[in-house]
Short mmCIF file of C-alpha atoms in Angstrom, two decimals:
data_model
loop_
_atom_site.label_atom_id
_atom_site.label_comp_id
_atom_site.label_asym_id
_atom_site.label_seq_id
_atom_site.Cartn_x
_atom_site.Cartn_y
_atom_site.Cartn_z
CA MET A 177 28.86 -52.13 -67.42
CA THR A 178 31.81 -52.91 -64.68
CA GLU A 179 34.05 -50.66 -66.95
CA VAL A 180 31.75 -47.68 -67.06
CA LYS A 181 31.22 -47.84 -63.18
CA ALA A 182 35.15 -47.95 -62.58
CA GLU A 183 35.56 -45.23 -64.99
CA ARG A 184 33.20 -43.02 -62.97
CA LYS A 185 34.86 -44.10 -59.67
CA ASP A 186 38.14 -43.09 -60.95
CA ARG A 187 36.79 -39.63 -62.19
CA ILE A 188 34.79 -38.97 -58.66
CA GLY A 189 38.36 -39.83 -56.95
CA ALA A 190 40.42 -37.50 -59.06
CA ALA A 191 37.98 -34.84 -58.64
CA SER A 192 37.90 -35.09 -54.82
CA GLY A 193 41.63 -34.21 -54.54
CA PRO A 194 44.64 -35.94 -53.37
CA GLY A 195 44.64 -37.52 -50.13
CA ASP A 196 40.78 -37.67 -50.06
CA SER A 197 40.18 -41.52 -49.26
CA SER A 198 36.39 -41.25 -48.89
CA GLY A 199 36.02 -40.65 -52.63
CA SER A 200 33.43 -37.70 -52.08
CA PRO A 201 33.86 -34.79 -54.69
CA ALA A 202 35.36 -31.76 -53.68
CA LEU A 203 33.74 -29.08 -52.27
CA GLY A 204 34.90 -26.31 -54.42
CA LEU A 205 35.37 -22.49 -53.83
CA VAL A 206 31.69 -21.93 -53.32
CA GLY A 207 31.50 -24.84 -51.18
CA TRP A 208 34.53 -23.93 -49.01
CA LEU A 209 32.84 -20.35 -48.86
CA ARG A 210 29.83 -21.99 -47.60
CA TRP A 211 30.80 -24.19 -45.30
CA THR A 212 33.23 -21.32 -43.76
CA TRP A 213 30.03 -18.90 -43.32
CA ARG A 214 28.15 -21.59 -41.35
CA GLN A 215 31.12 -22.37 -39.04
CA LEU A 216 31.31 -18.63 -38.52
CA THR A 217 27.93 -18.15 -37.91
CA SER A 218 27.08 -20.71 -35.72
CA MET A 219 26.31 -20.16 -31.94
CA LYS A 220 29.43 -22.15 -31.04
CA THR A 221 31.77 -20.02 -32.89
CA ALA A 222 30.11 -16.62 -31.45
CA LEU A 223 30.37 -18.01 -27.83
CA VAL A 224 34.44 -18.77 -28.43
CA LEU A 225 34.67 -15.14 -30.19
CA LEU A 226 32.85 -13.53 -27.26
CA PHE A 227 35.31 -15.52 -24.62
CA LEU A 228 38.30 -14.37 -27.05
CA LEU A 229 37.40 -10.80 -26.86
CA ALA A 230 36.94 -10.84 -23.05
CA LEU A 231 40.34 -12.66 -22.88
CA GLY A 232 42.15 -10.15 -25.31
CA ALA A 233 40.79 -7.35 -23.09
CA VAL A 234 42.88 -8.70 -19.88
CA PRO A 235 46.03 -7.30 -21.32
CA GLY A 236 44.60 -3.75 -21.52
CA SER A 237 44.15 -4.03 -17.91
CA LEU A 238 47.76 -5.44 -16.92
CA VAL A 239 49.90 -3.74 -19.14
CA PRO A 240 50.59 -0.09 -19.41
CA GLN A 241 48.41 1.29 -22.52
CA THR A 242 50.10 4.25 -24.63
CA PRO A 243 46.83 6.29 -25.10
CA ILE A 244 46.26 6.34 -21.27
CA ASP A 245 50.00 6.81 -19.59
CA PRO A 246 52.68 6.81 -22.48
CA ILE A 247 55.28 7.45 -19.71
CA LYS A 248 54.43 4.21 -17.96
CA VAL A 249 54.81 2.46 -21.65
CA SER A 250 58.16 4.26 -21.87
CA ASP A 251 59.20 3.22 -18.57
CA PHE A 252 58.06 -0.56 -19.09
CA LEU A 253 60.21 -0.46 -22.38
CA GLY A 254 63.26 0.57 -20.31
CA ALA A 255 62.80 -1.73 -17.37
CA HIS A 256 62.49 -4.63 -19.92
CA PRO A 257 64.41 -4.62 -22.80
CA LYS A 258 63.64 -8.08 -24.17
CA LEU A 259 59.84 -7.95 -22.99
CA GLY A 260 59.18 -4.66 -24.31
CA PRO A 261 59.70 -4.62 -27.90
CA LEU A 262 57.63 -8.02 -28.15
CA TYR A 263 54.81 -6.50 -26.47
CA ASP A 264 54.88 -3.72 -28.59
CA LYS A 265 55.06 -5.92 -31.76
CA LEU A 266 51.88 -7.88 -30.36
CA GLY A 267 50.25 -4.28 -30.08
CA LEU A 268 49.71 -5.23 -26.29
CA PHE A 269 50.62 -1.32 -25.58
CA ASP A 270 47.44 -0.19 -27.32
CA VAL A 271 45.10 -3.48 -27.20
CA TYR A 272 41.99 -1.88 -28.27
CA LYS A 273 43.08 -0.59 -31.39
CA SER A 274 45.53 -3.57 -32.01
CA PRO A 275 44.83 -5.54 -35.52
CA TRP A 276 43.78 -8.88 -33.91
CA PHE A 277 41.46 -7.27 -31.23
CA SER A 278 39.75 -5.53 -34.25
CA ALA A 279 39.62 -8.85 -36.19
CA ILE A 280 38.10 -10.41 -33.04
CA TYR A 281 35.78 -7.67 -32.88
CA LEU A 282 34.88 -7.65 -36.24
CA LEU A 283 34.42 -11.49 -36.61
CA LEU A 284 32.04 -11.37 -33.38
CA PHE A 285 29.93 -8.70 -35.04
CA ILE A 286 29.59 -10.73 -38.37
CA SER A 287 28.87 -14.19 -36.53
CA LEU A 288 25.86 -12.43 -34.24
CA ILE A 289 24.44 -11.01 -37.26
CA GLY A 290 24.74 -14.49 -39.16
CA CYS A 291 23.32 -15.79 -36.00
CA VAL A 292 20.23 -13.51 -35.68
CA VAL A 293 19.01 -12.95 -39.05
CA PRO A 294 18.33 -16.55 -40.04
CA ARG A 295 16.76 -17.42 -36.77
CA LEU A 296 14.89 -14.37 -37.17
CA GLY A 297 13.18 -15.83 -40.21
CA VAL A 298 12.42 -19.02 -38.59
CA TYR A 299 10.87 -17.37 -35.67
CA LEU A 300 8.67 -15.10 -37.98
CA LYS A 301 7.39 -18.39 -39.68
CA ALA A 302 6.65 -20.16 -36.14
CA VAL A 303 4.61 -17.25 -35.02
CA ARG A 304 2.43 -17.27 -38.29
CA ALA A 305 2.07 -21.22 -38.18
CA ARG A 306 -0.77 -22.95 -36.71
CA PRO A 307 -0.27 -24.90 -33.64
CA PRO A 308 0.34 -29.01 -34.68
CA LYS A 309 -2.59 -31.07 -34.93
CA PRO A 310 -2.75 -33.68 -31.94
CA PRO A 311 -0.69 -36.88 -32.32
CA ARG A 312 -2.35 -40.05 -32.56
CA ASN A 313 -1.80 -40.97 -29.21
CA LEU A 314 -2.24 -38.32 -26.54
CA ASN A 315 -1.51 -40.76 -23.72
CA ARG A 316 1.90 -41.15 -24.57
CA LEU A 317 2.69 -37.63 -23.57
CA PRO A 318 4.11 -36.44 -20.44
CA GLY A 319 1.19 -34.71 -19.26
CA TYR A 320 -2.37 -36.66 -19.89
CA GLU A 321 -5.79 -36.96 -18.86
CA SER A 322 -8.81 -38.78 -19.86
CA PHE A 323 -12.31 -38.47 -18.53
CA THR A 324 -16.03 -38.74 -19.44
CA ALA A 325 -18.04 -35.57 -19.65
CA SER A 326 -21.87 -35.42 -19.48
CA GLY A 327 -21.98 -32.52 -22.19
CA SER A 328 -22.15 -32.41 -26.02
CA SER A 329 -18.64 -32.48 -27.91
CA GLU A 330 -19.30 -28.71 -29.02
CA ASP A 331 -19.80 -27.73 -25.41
CA VAL A 332 -16.63 -29.29 -24.21
CA LEU A 333 -14.64 -27.83 -27.22
CA ALA A 334 -16.07 -24.37 -26.51
CA ALA A 335 -15.25 -24.71 -22.77
CA ALA A 336 -11.87 -25.92 -23.66
CA ARG A 337 -11.27 -22.92 -26.00
CA ARG A 338 -12.20 -20.45 -23.36
CA GLU A 339 -10.21 -22.23 -20.69
CA LEU A 340 -6.91 -22.05 -22.69
CA ARG A 341 -7.28 -18.63 -23.87
CA ARG A 342 -7.56 -17.63 -20.11
CA ARG A 343 -4.28 -19.40 -19.91
CA ARG A 344 -2.74 -17.27 -22.70
CA PHE A 345 -2.67 -20.28 -25.24
CA ARG A 346 -2.90 -19.53 -28.87
CA VAL A 347 -5.76 -21.79 -29.97
CA GLU A 348 -6.38 -23.56 -33.40
CA THR A 349 -9.59 -25.89 -33.91
CA TYR A 350 -9.40 -28.92 -35.80
CA ASP A 351 -11.95 -31.82 -36.44
CA GLY A 352 -12.84 -32.75 -32.87
CA ALA A 353 -10.01 -31.56 -31.33
CA ILE A 354 -8.23 -28.45 -29.95
CA ALA A 355 -4.35 -27.54 -30.47
CA ALA A 356 -3.01 -24.57 -28.21
CA GLU A 357 0.46 -23.42 -27.93
CA ARG A 358 2.24 -20.52 -25.98
CA GLY A 359 5.60 -19.58 -25.02
CA TYR A 360 6.64 -17.69 -28.46
CA LEU A 361 8.41 -15.17 -26.31
CA ARG A 362 11.13 -17.69 -25.24
CA GLU A 363 12.64 -17.47 -28.87
CA ALA A 364 11.89 -13.91 -28.93
CA GLY A 365 13.96 -13.25 -25.63
CA ASN A 366 16.70 -15.14 -27.29
CA LEU A 367 16.62 -13.32 -30.65
CA LEU A 368 16.19 -9.88 -28.43
CA PHE A 369 19.27 -11.01 -26.53
CA HIS A 370 21.46 -11.73 -29.57
CA PHE A 371 20.24 -8.53 -31.47
CA SER A 372 21.09 -6.69 -28.00
CA LEU A 373 24.81 -7.79 -28.19
CA ILE A 374 24.89 -6.41 -31.79
CA LEU A 375 23.38 -3.21 -30.21
CA ALA A 376 26.03 -2.97 -27.60
CA LEU A 377 29.03 -3.77 -30.26
CA VAL A 378 27.68 -1.05 -32.39
CA GLY A 379 27.48 1.47 -29.67
CA VAL A 380 30.94 0.77 -28.31
CA ALA A 381 32.16 0.89 -31.98
CA TRP A 382 30.51 4.01 -32.82
CA GLY A 383 32.27 5.86 -29.37
CA SER A 384 35.67 4.25 -30.43
CA LEU A 385 35.44 5.63 -33.85
CA PHE A 386 34.01 9.16 -33.24
CA GLY A 387 34.80 10.06 -29.66
CA TYR A 388 37.37 10.88 -27.55
CA ARG A 389 38.93 11.26 -24.08
CA GLY A 390 41.72 13.28 -22.46
CA THR A 391 42.83 14.20 -19.07
CA VAL A 392 44.20 17.72 -17.97
CA LEU A 393 45.81 18.86 -14.72
CA VAL A 394 44.58 22.73 -14.10
CA VAL A 395 46.02 24.74 -11.00
CA VAL A 396 43.25 26.63 -9.16
CA GLY A 397 43.21 30.18 -10.97
CA ASN A 398 44.19 28.67 -14.22
CA GLY A 399 41.99 28.08 -17.24
CA PHE A 400 41.62 25.49 -19.89
CA ALA A 401 40.59 25.78 -23.70
CA ASN A 402 39.10 22.67 -25.50
CA THR A 403 42.28 21.98 -27.83
CA VAL A 404 44.23 18.79 -28.47
CA ALA A 405 47.44 20.84 -27.48
CA GLN A 406 46.21 21.64 -23.85
CA TYR A 407 45.48 18.18 -23.02
CA ASP A 408 48.11 16.10 -20.65
CA ASP A 409 47.14 12.97 -22.49
CA PHE A 410 44.57 12.82 -25.14
CA THR A 411 43.14 9.88 -26.96
CA PRO A 412 41.26 10.23 -30.07
CA GLY A 413 38.81 7.87 -31.79
CA ARG A 414 40.09 6.57 -35.32
CA ALA A 415 37.82 9.05 -36.85
CA PHE A 416 38.43 11.62 -35.09
CA GLY A 417 39.28 14.67 -36.82
CA GLY A 418 41.33 16.76 -34.75
CA ASP A 419 40.48 20.34 -33.10
CA GLU A 420 37.73 20.87 -35.30
CA ASP A 421 35.64 18.07 -33.86
CA LEU A 422 36.23 19.54 -30.60
CA PRO A 423 33.53 21.81 -29.06
CA PRO A 424 35.03 25.17 -28.44
CA PHE A 425 34.31 25.69 -24.81
CA SER A 426 36.57 27.04 -22.11
CA LEU A 427 36.54 26.96 -18.57
CA THR A 428 38.62 28.44 -15.38
CA VAL A 429 38.83 26.86 -12.12
CA LYS A 430 38.19 29.52 -9.61
CA ASP A 431 38.25 27.59 -6.61
CA PHE A 432 38.68 24.13 -4.80
CA GLN A 433 37.24 23.25 -1.43
CA VAL A 434 37.99 19.57 0.03
CA LYS A 435 37.34 18.14 3.52
CA PHE A 436 38.82 15.21 4.98
CA GLN A 437 37.66 12.93 8.01
CA GLU A 438 39.59 14.36 11.10
CA ASP A 439 38.97 11.40 13.56
CA GLY A 440 38.13 7.81 13.73
CA PRO A 441 39.29 4.50 11.99
CA GLN A 442 38.74 6.61 8.41
CA MET A 443 41.00 9.52 9.57
CA GLY A 444 42.23 11.22 6.46
CA ALA A 445 39.29 9.98 3.93
CA ALA A 446 38.13 12.52 1.68
CA ARG A 447 34.51 13.11 2.72
CA GLU A 448 33.98 15.89 -0.07
CA PHE A 449 35.84 17.82 -2.70
CA LYS A 450 34.14 20.06 -5.25
CA ALA A 451 35.58 22.58 -7.69
CA GLN A 452 34.07 26.26 -8.44
CA LEU A 453 34.14 26.60 -12.45
CA ALA A 454 33.42 29.41 -14.49
CA TYR A 455 32.93 28.28 -18.22
CA GLN A 456 32.11 29.42 -21.71
CA GLN A 457 30.61 27.37 -24.53
CA THR A 458 32.05 29.29 -27.19
CA PRO A 459 34.39 32.23 -27.28
CA ASP A 460 31.35 34.69 -27.58
CA ALA A 461 29.14 32.93 -25.23
CA PRO A 462 28.47 34.68 -21.90
CA GLU A 463 30.31 33.01 -18.82
CA GLN A 464 28.42 30.65 -16.70
CA SER A 465 29.04 29.09 -13.06
CA TYR A 466 29.05 25.43 -12.23
CA GLU A 467 30.02 23.51 -9.12
CA LEU A 468 31.91 20.20 -10.31
CA GLN A 469 31.62 17.51 -8.17
CA VAL A 470 32.24 13.72 -7.98
CA ASN A 471 29.77 11.76 -10.33
CA HIS A 472 28.45 14.96 -11.34
CA PRO A 473 30.10 15.93 -14.58
CA LEU A 474 29.58 19.28 -16.48
CA LYS A 475 27.72 18.71 -20.06
CA LEU A 476 29.10 20.90 -22.62
CA ASP A 477 27.89 20.36 -26.12
CA GLY A 478 27.94 16.51 -26.11
CA SER A 479 31.06 16.32 -23.84
CA SER A 480 31.50 15.77 -20.13
CA VAL A 481 33.68 17.19 -17.71
CA PHE A 482 34.44 15.17 -14.80
CA LEU A 483 36.46 15.60 -11.31
CA VAL A 484 38.80 12.85 -11.17
CA GLY A 485 41.59 13.90 -8.79
CA HIS A 486 43.16 16.99 -7.10
CA GLY A 487 46.49 17.51 -5.27
CA TYR A 488 49.09 20.41 -4.39
CA ALA A 489 51.22 22.59 -6.73
CA PRO A 490 54.05 24.55 -4.61
CA ARG A 491 54.53 27.87 -5.64
CA VAL A 492 58.22 28.28 -6.04
CA THR A 493 60.94 31.01 -7.24
CA VAL A 494 64.24 29.96 -8.56
CA LYS A 495 67.11 32.66 -9.06
CA ASP A 496 70.38 31.59 -10.78
CA GLY A 497 73.85 32.55 -10.24
CA GLN A 498 73.52 35.68 -12.21
CA GLY A 499 70.49 37.18 -10.03
CA ASN A 500 68.10 36.34 -12.91
CA VAL A 501 64.55 34.59 -12.32
CA ALA A 502 64.82 31.11 -13.85
CA PHE A 503 61.61 29.74 -12.88
CA SER A 504 58.50 31.03 -10.83
CA GLY A 505 54.92 29.81 -10.56
CA PRO A 506 53.20 26.67 -9.32
CA ALA A 507 54.80 23.24 -9.85
CA PRO A 508 52.20 20.16 -9.54
CA PHE A 509 53.07 17.64 -7.52
CA LEU A 510 51.49 14.20 -7.69
CA PRO A 511 50.11 12.35 -4.37
CA GLN A 512 52.06 9.17 -3.45
CA ASP A 513 50.01 8.03 -0.50
CA SER A 514 46.69 8.59 1.15
CA ASN A 515 48.21 11.25 3.10
CA PHE A 516 49.08 13.36 0.18
CA SER A 517 52.91 12.97 0.45
CA SER A 518 53.42 14.35 -2.90
CA PHE A 519 56.32 14.09 -5.04
CA GLY A 520 57.29 16.58 -7.92
CA VAL A 521 60.17 18.44 -9.68
CA ILE A 522 61.28 22.10 -10.83
CA LYS A 523 63.16 22.80 -13.49
CA ALA A 524 65.18 25.68 -14.56
CA PRO A 525 66.94 25.06 -17.79
CA ASP A 526 67.53 28.36 -18.72
CA ALA A 527 69.50 29.24 -15.38
CA ARG A 528 72.94 30.28 -15.91
CA PRO A 529 76.03 29.70 -15.55
CA THR A 530 74.59 26.25 -14.81
CA THR A 531 70.89 24.90 -15.30
CA LEU A 532 69.25 23.98 -12.35
CA GLY A 533 66.85 21.01 -11.48
CA PHE A 534 64.99 20.15 -8.02
CA GLU A 535 63.04 17.31 -6.88
CA GLY A 536 61.48 16.29 -3.65
CA PHE A 537 58.14 16.14 -1.70
CA PHE A 538 55.68 18.66 -0.65
CA LEU A 539 54.11 17.51 2.54
CA PRO A 540 50.83 18.87 3.71
CA THR A 541 51.24 18.08 7.23
CA ALA A 542 54.78 17.45 7.55
CA ARG A 543 56.53 15.16 10.48
CA ILE A 544 59.76 13.69 10.83
CA ASP A 545 60.52 10.23 12.17
CA GLN A 546 62.72 7.30 11.77
CA ARG A 547 61.41 7.06 8.23
CA GLY A 548 62.45 10.51 7.51
CA PRO A 549 59.94 13.59 6.46
CA ILE A 550 56.54 12.53 5.80
CA SER A 551 53.08 13.77 5.69
CA VAL A 552 50.73 12.52 8.56
CA PHE A 553 47.47 14.14 7.38
CA PRO A 554 46.25 15.07 3.84
CA ASP A 555 44.98 18.61 4.44
CA ASP A 556 47.33 21.48 4.63
CA LEU A 557 47.72 21.97 8.46
CA ASP A 558 51.67 21.90 8.42
CA PRO A 559 53.10 22.25 4.99
CA ALA A 560 56.79 21.95 4.21
CA LEU A 561 58.95 21.35 1.07
CA VAL A 562 61.60 18.96 1.53
CA MET A 563 63.70 18.84 -1.86
CA THR A 564 67.62 18.36 -3.28
CA GLY A 565 68.99 20.40 -5.92
CA TYR A 566 70.86 19.54 -8.96
CA TYR A 567 73.08 21.37 -11.65
CA GLY A 568 74.67 20.89 -15.07
CA ARG A 569 76.05 22.31 -17.89
CA PRO A 570 73.54 24.16 -20.32
CA GLN A 571 72.39 21.81 -22.95
CA PRO A 572 70.91 22.68 -26.56
CA GLU A 573 67.45 22.18 -27.17
CA THR A 574 66.53 18.71 -28.72
CA GLY A 575 62.74 19.13 -29.09
CA LYS A 576 62.37 15.73 -27.47
CA PRO A 577 59.47 15.99 -25.14
CA GLU A 578 59.86 15.38 -21.32
CA SER A 579 57.92 14.56 -18.54
CA VAL A 580 57.15 17.49 -16.08
CA TYR A 581 56.95 15.10 -13.10
CA GLN A 582 60.38 13.50 -13.90
CA LEU A 583 63.71 15.11 -13.55
CA ASP A 584 66.43 13.58 -16.29
CA LYS A 585 69.59 13.38 -14.05
CA THR A 586 71.94 11.81 -16.48
CA LYS A 587 73.93 15.05 -17.30
CA LEU A 588 73.20 16.51 -13.68
CA THR A 589 75.20 16.53 -10.68
CA GLN A 590 73.66 16.75 -7.12
CA PHE A 591 74.43 19.84 -4.85
CA GLU A 592 76.85 18.83 -1.94
CA GLN A 593 77.60 20.53 1.23
CA ASN A 594 80.52 19.67 3.46
CA GLY A 595 80.80 16.23 1.67
CA ASP A 596 77.35 15.24 2.09
CA LYS A 597 74.31 15.26 -0.33
CA TRP A 598 72.87 18.36 -0.03
CA ARG A 599 69.01 18.50 1.10
CA PHE A 600 66.74 21.41 2.26
CA GLN A 601 63.56 21.69 3.91
CA LEU A 602 61.43 25.05 3.75
CA LYS A 603 58.19 26.32 4.94
CA PRO A 604 55.99 28.83 3.15
CA GLY A 605 57.81 32.08 2.71
CA GLN A 606 61.14 30.73 3.58
CA SER A 607 64.28 30.67 1.08
CA VAL A 608 67.68 29.06 0.98
CA ALA A 609 71.03 29.94 -0.98
CA LEU A 610 72.15 27.20 -3.41
CA PRO A 611 75.86 25.63 -2.66
CA ASP A 612 78.67 27.26 -4.80
CA LYS A 613 76.48 30.71 -5.19
CA ALA A 614 74.75 28.98 -8.02
CA GLY A 615 71.49 30.87 -6.69
CA SER A 616 68.68 30.47 -4.43
CA ILE A 617 65.07 28.85 -4.14
CA THR A 618 62.18 30.31 -2.69
CA PHE A 619 58.89 28.62 -1.30
CA ASP A 620 56.45 31.42 -1.67
CA GLY A 621 53.28 29.09 -0.88
CA TYR A 622 51.17 26.51 -2.57
CA SER A 623 47.87 26.15 -4.47
CA ARG A 624 45.84 23.00 -5.25
CA TRP A 625 45.21 21.57 -8.56
CA VAL A 626 42.39 19.64 -9.96
CA LYS A 627 42.59 16.72 -12.71
CA LEU A 628 39.64 16.89 -14.90
CA GLN A 629 38.59 14.14 -17.18
CA ILE A 630 36.99 15.37 -20.59
CA SER A 631 35.25 12.59 -22.72
CA HIS A 632 32.83 12.28 -25.30
CA THR A 633 31.29 8.79 -26.28
CA PRO A 634 28.68 9.14 -28.81
CA GLY A 635 27.99 5.25 -28.63
CA THR A 636 27.05 5.36 -24.96
CA GLY A 637 23.26 5.42 -25.46
CA LEU A 638 23.27 2.35 -27.99
CA ALA A 639 25.58 0.57 -25.72
CA LEU A 640 23.36 1.37 -22.64
CA ALA A 641 19.89 0.42 -24.41
CA GLY A 642 21.74 -2.88 -25.65
CA ILE A 643 22.89 -4.01 -22.05
CA LEU A 644 19.20 -3.27 -20.93
CA LEU A 645 17.81 -5.00 -23.92
CA ALA A 646 20.10 -8.02 -23.23
CA ILE A 647 18.87 -8.25 -19.69
CA LEU A 648 14.98 -8.08 -20.71
CA GLY A 649 15.67 -10.80 -23.66
CA LEU A 650 17.54 -12.84 -20.84
CA MET A 651 14.80 -12.69 -18.21
CA GLY A 652 12.19 -13.97 -21.23
CA SER A 653 14.23 -16.70 -22.37
CA LEU A 654 14.88 -17.96 -18.58
CA PHE A 655 11.23 -17.54 -17.52
CA VAL A 656 9.07 -18.10 -20.44
CA HIS A 657 8.25 -21.64 -20.86
CA PRO A 658 7.01 -23.20 -24.37
CA ARG A 659 4.23 -25.49 -24.10
CA ARG A 660 1.81 -27.32 -26.37
CA THR A 661 -1.48 -28.80 -25.33
CA TRP A 662 -3.97 -30.77 -27.18
CA VAL A 663 -7.63 -31.46 -26.30
CA ARG A 664 -9.80 -34.20 -28.34
CA VAL A 665 -13.12 -34.82 -27.65
CA LYS A 666 -14.72 -38.26 -29.19
CA THR A 667 -18.14 -40.18 -28.64
CA GLU A 668 -17.65 -43.84 -27.80
CA ASP A 669 -20.68 -45.98 -26.88
CA GLY A 670 -22.87 -42.83 -26.35
CA ARG A 671 -20.57 -41.23 -23.94
CA THR A 672 -18.45 -38.07 -24.28
CA VAL A 673 -14.90 -39.02 -23.75
CA VAL A 674 -12.08 -35.95 -23.47
CA GLU A 675 -8.56 -36.22 -23.73
CA VAL A 676 -6.27 -33.45 -22.27
CA ALA A 677 -2.56 -33.79 -23.36
CA GLY A 678 0.62 -31.58 -22.93
CA LEU A 679 4.17 -31.57 -23.97
CA ASP A 680 6.76 -28.96 -22.89
CA ARG A 681 9.35 -27.73 -25.40
CA GLY A 682 12.14 -27.68 -22.54
CA PRO A 683 12.28 -28.92 -19.06
CA GLU A 684 8.85 -29.92 -17.32
CA ARG A 685 7.94 -27.34 -15.17
CA GLY A 686 4.40 -27.74 -13.58
CA LEU A 687 2.75 -29.82 -16.72
CA GLY A 688 1.28 -32.11 -14.88
CA ASP A 689 -0.59 -29.60 -12.55
CA GLU A 690 -1.72 -27.75 -15.62
CA ILE A 691 -3.12 -30.37 -17.41
CA GLN A 692 -5.28 -31.50 -14.07
CA ALA A 693 -6.03 -28.09 -13.89
CA ILE A 694 -7.49 -27.60 -17.59
CA GLY A 695 -9.34 -31.09 -17.40
CA LYS A 696 -10.99 -29.88 -13.85
CA ALA A 697 -12.04 -26.97 -15.51
CA LEU A 698 -13.76 -29.03 -18.17
CA LYS A 699 -15.13 -31.98 -15.97
CA PRO A 700 -18.56 -31.30 -14.76
CA ASP A 701 -19.47 -31.87 -11.12
CA ARG A 702 -20.83 -35.42 -11.78
CA SER A 703 -18.03 -36.55 -14.17
CA SER A 704 -17.30 -40.24 -14.03
CA THR A 705 -14.30 -42.38 -14.63
CA GLN A 706 -11.03 -40.98 -15.14
CA GLU A 707 -7.55 -41.55 -16.01
CA THR A 708 -4.20 -39.53 -15.31
CA THR A 709 -0.72 -40.17 -16.17
#
């Protein structure tokens, strides 16, 4: 017998695997899968994944993102030759599409489903179950009261049923006793909260898969057609199909009005700005008008057009050394401060015999102080164009995209006059000749531009519903208090003895007061001896 036991012990030890000193059998593949699933679907894991998801979103706010501003990403890579490539490998320039962020998102989704589904079954079973029978020793419960009643047992039990139902208890009658329970909505609130998180995740995932977002700068008087090529930057969803998934609308910015605060401590603050649009939902549809304002987007076939910014676009004519027009039209300048000192560039790569380029500032209300030319107010009270010019040898086309807001000066030389760097200031209608008879530049006037954000987020409704349901579920889990109450009636020495007891399934909140109130409702005016704990 001893040899058989030793042999069995050796077999078990061998099966448990090397390094397992406990002598327990190995889990095996199925056991490991079951253990992994239980760990993944635990509430602790869900909370950890939710924290990791919030933590993983932080780089999306601190590090420039390629879908939002690829120029800033390029500048970051150039300014940080060692850190930039590391960030790129980690996916920090496109956090929300990185493999690690998607993995956290997917694991959180699975974990929440694994938490909710089993608990839903347990909850439904508990709802269908009868309130439990009263324990033998009711006087050991936190809330307890005992007294003698003058009525019969049946009358007291009937009165107890009415009182407990009035207090929204679910009542069950046992032999000589009543069991009551309420607070089922607390667990329903917990389940609703977790289900709402799943719904919000589905909504966000739906929007990121099939939605899109883009921005475009449109000069007043110009138009925009909803095609990918016309966007300044465009962020499609993973399942976005291209132009065929874009609604075929078009619009024209007819006018733009803006009002600024002219006095007081908030002088220069924008009080109102709105754009007058003419749009067509399809090429064959009639033209319609719309006044676009902040927080009042134009809705077009599931897409929303928002007004998110505005600025100035000086209209300039550049002639080269041969007298030909090398550039003519508006050039959008980008605001650099609250007074709309706007920086921009003008490129004339087709100028001959040398290419020409200019950079500088448009100042809507120009002043000159110790800091140099500045704008002292955002409205166009005294506009001026302050710039410097560059020239260079004509270069072949490379096909490489360039920013319209930056001038590549690596192969350009700044104009000089009398040994100093050449700069000039123009008022609307003025012209200036370039040094060395390289041509001329004329400040014809200026227009305003607006920045439009066009987005389509199909999962917004689901995400919003998830947030609202989460609030509702959280309120239920916080303000609903599960409680069990028992009433037992027995006859002792010809007397009707009533026991009322209760138990909170959680922190006690007014349990003793309610037990006394139930007892008071069952006591006749002439009731005798009583005991309360």
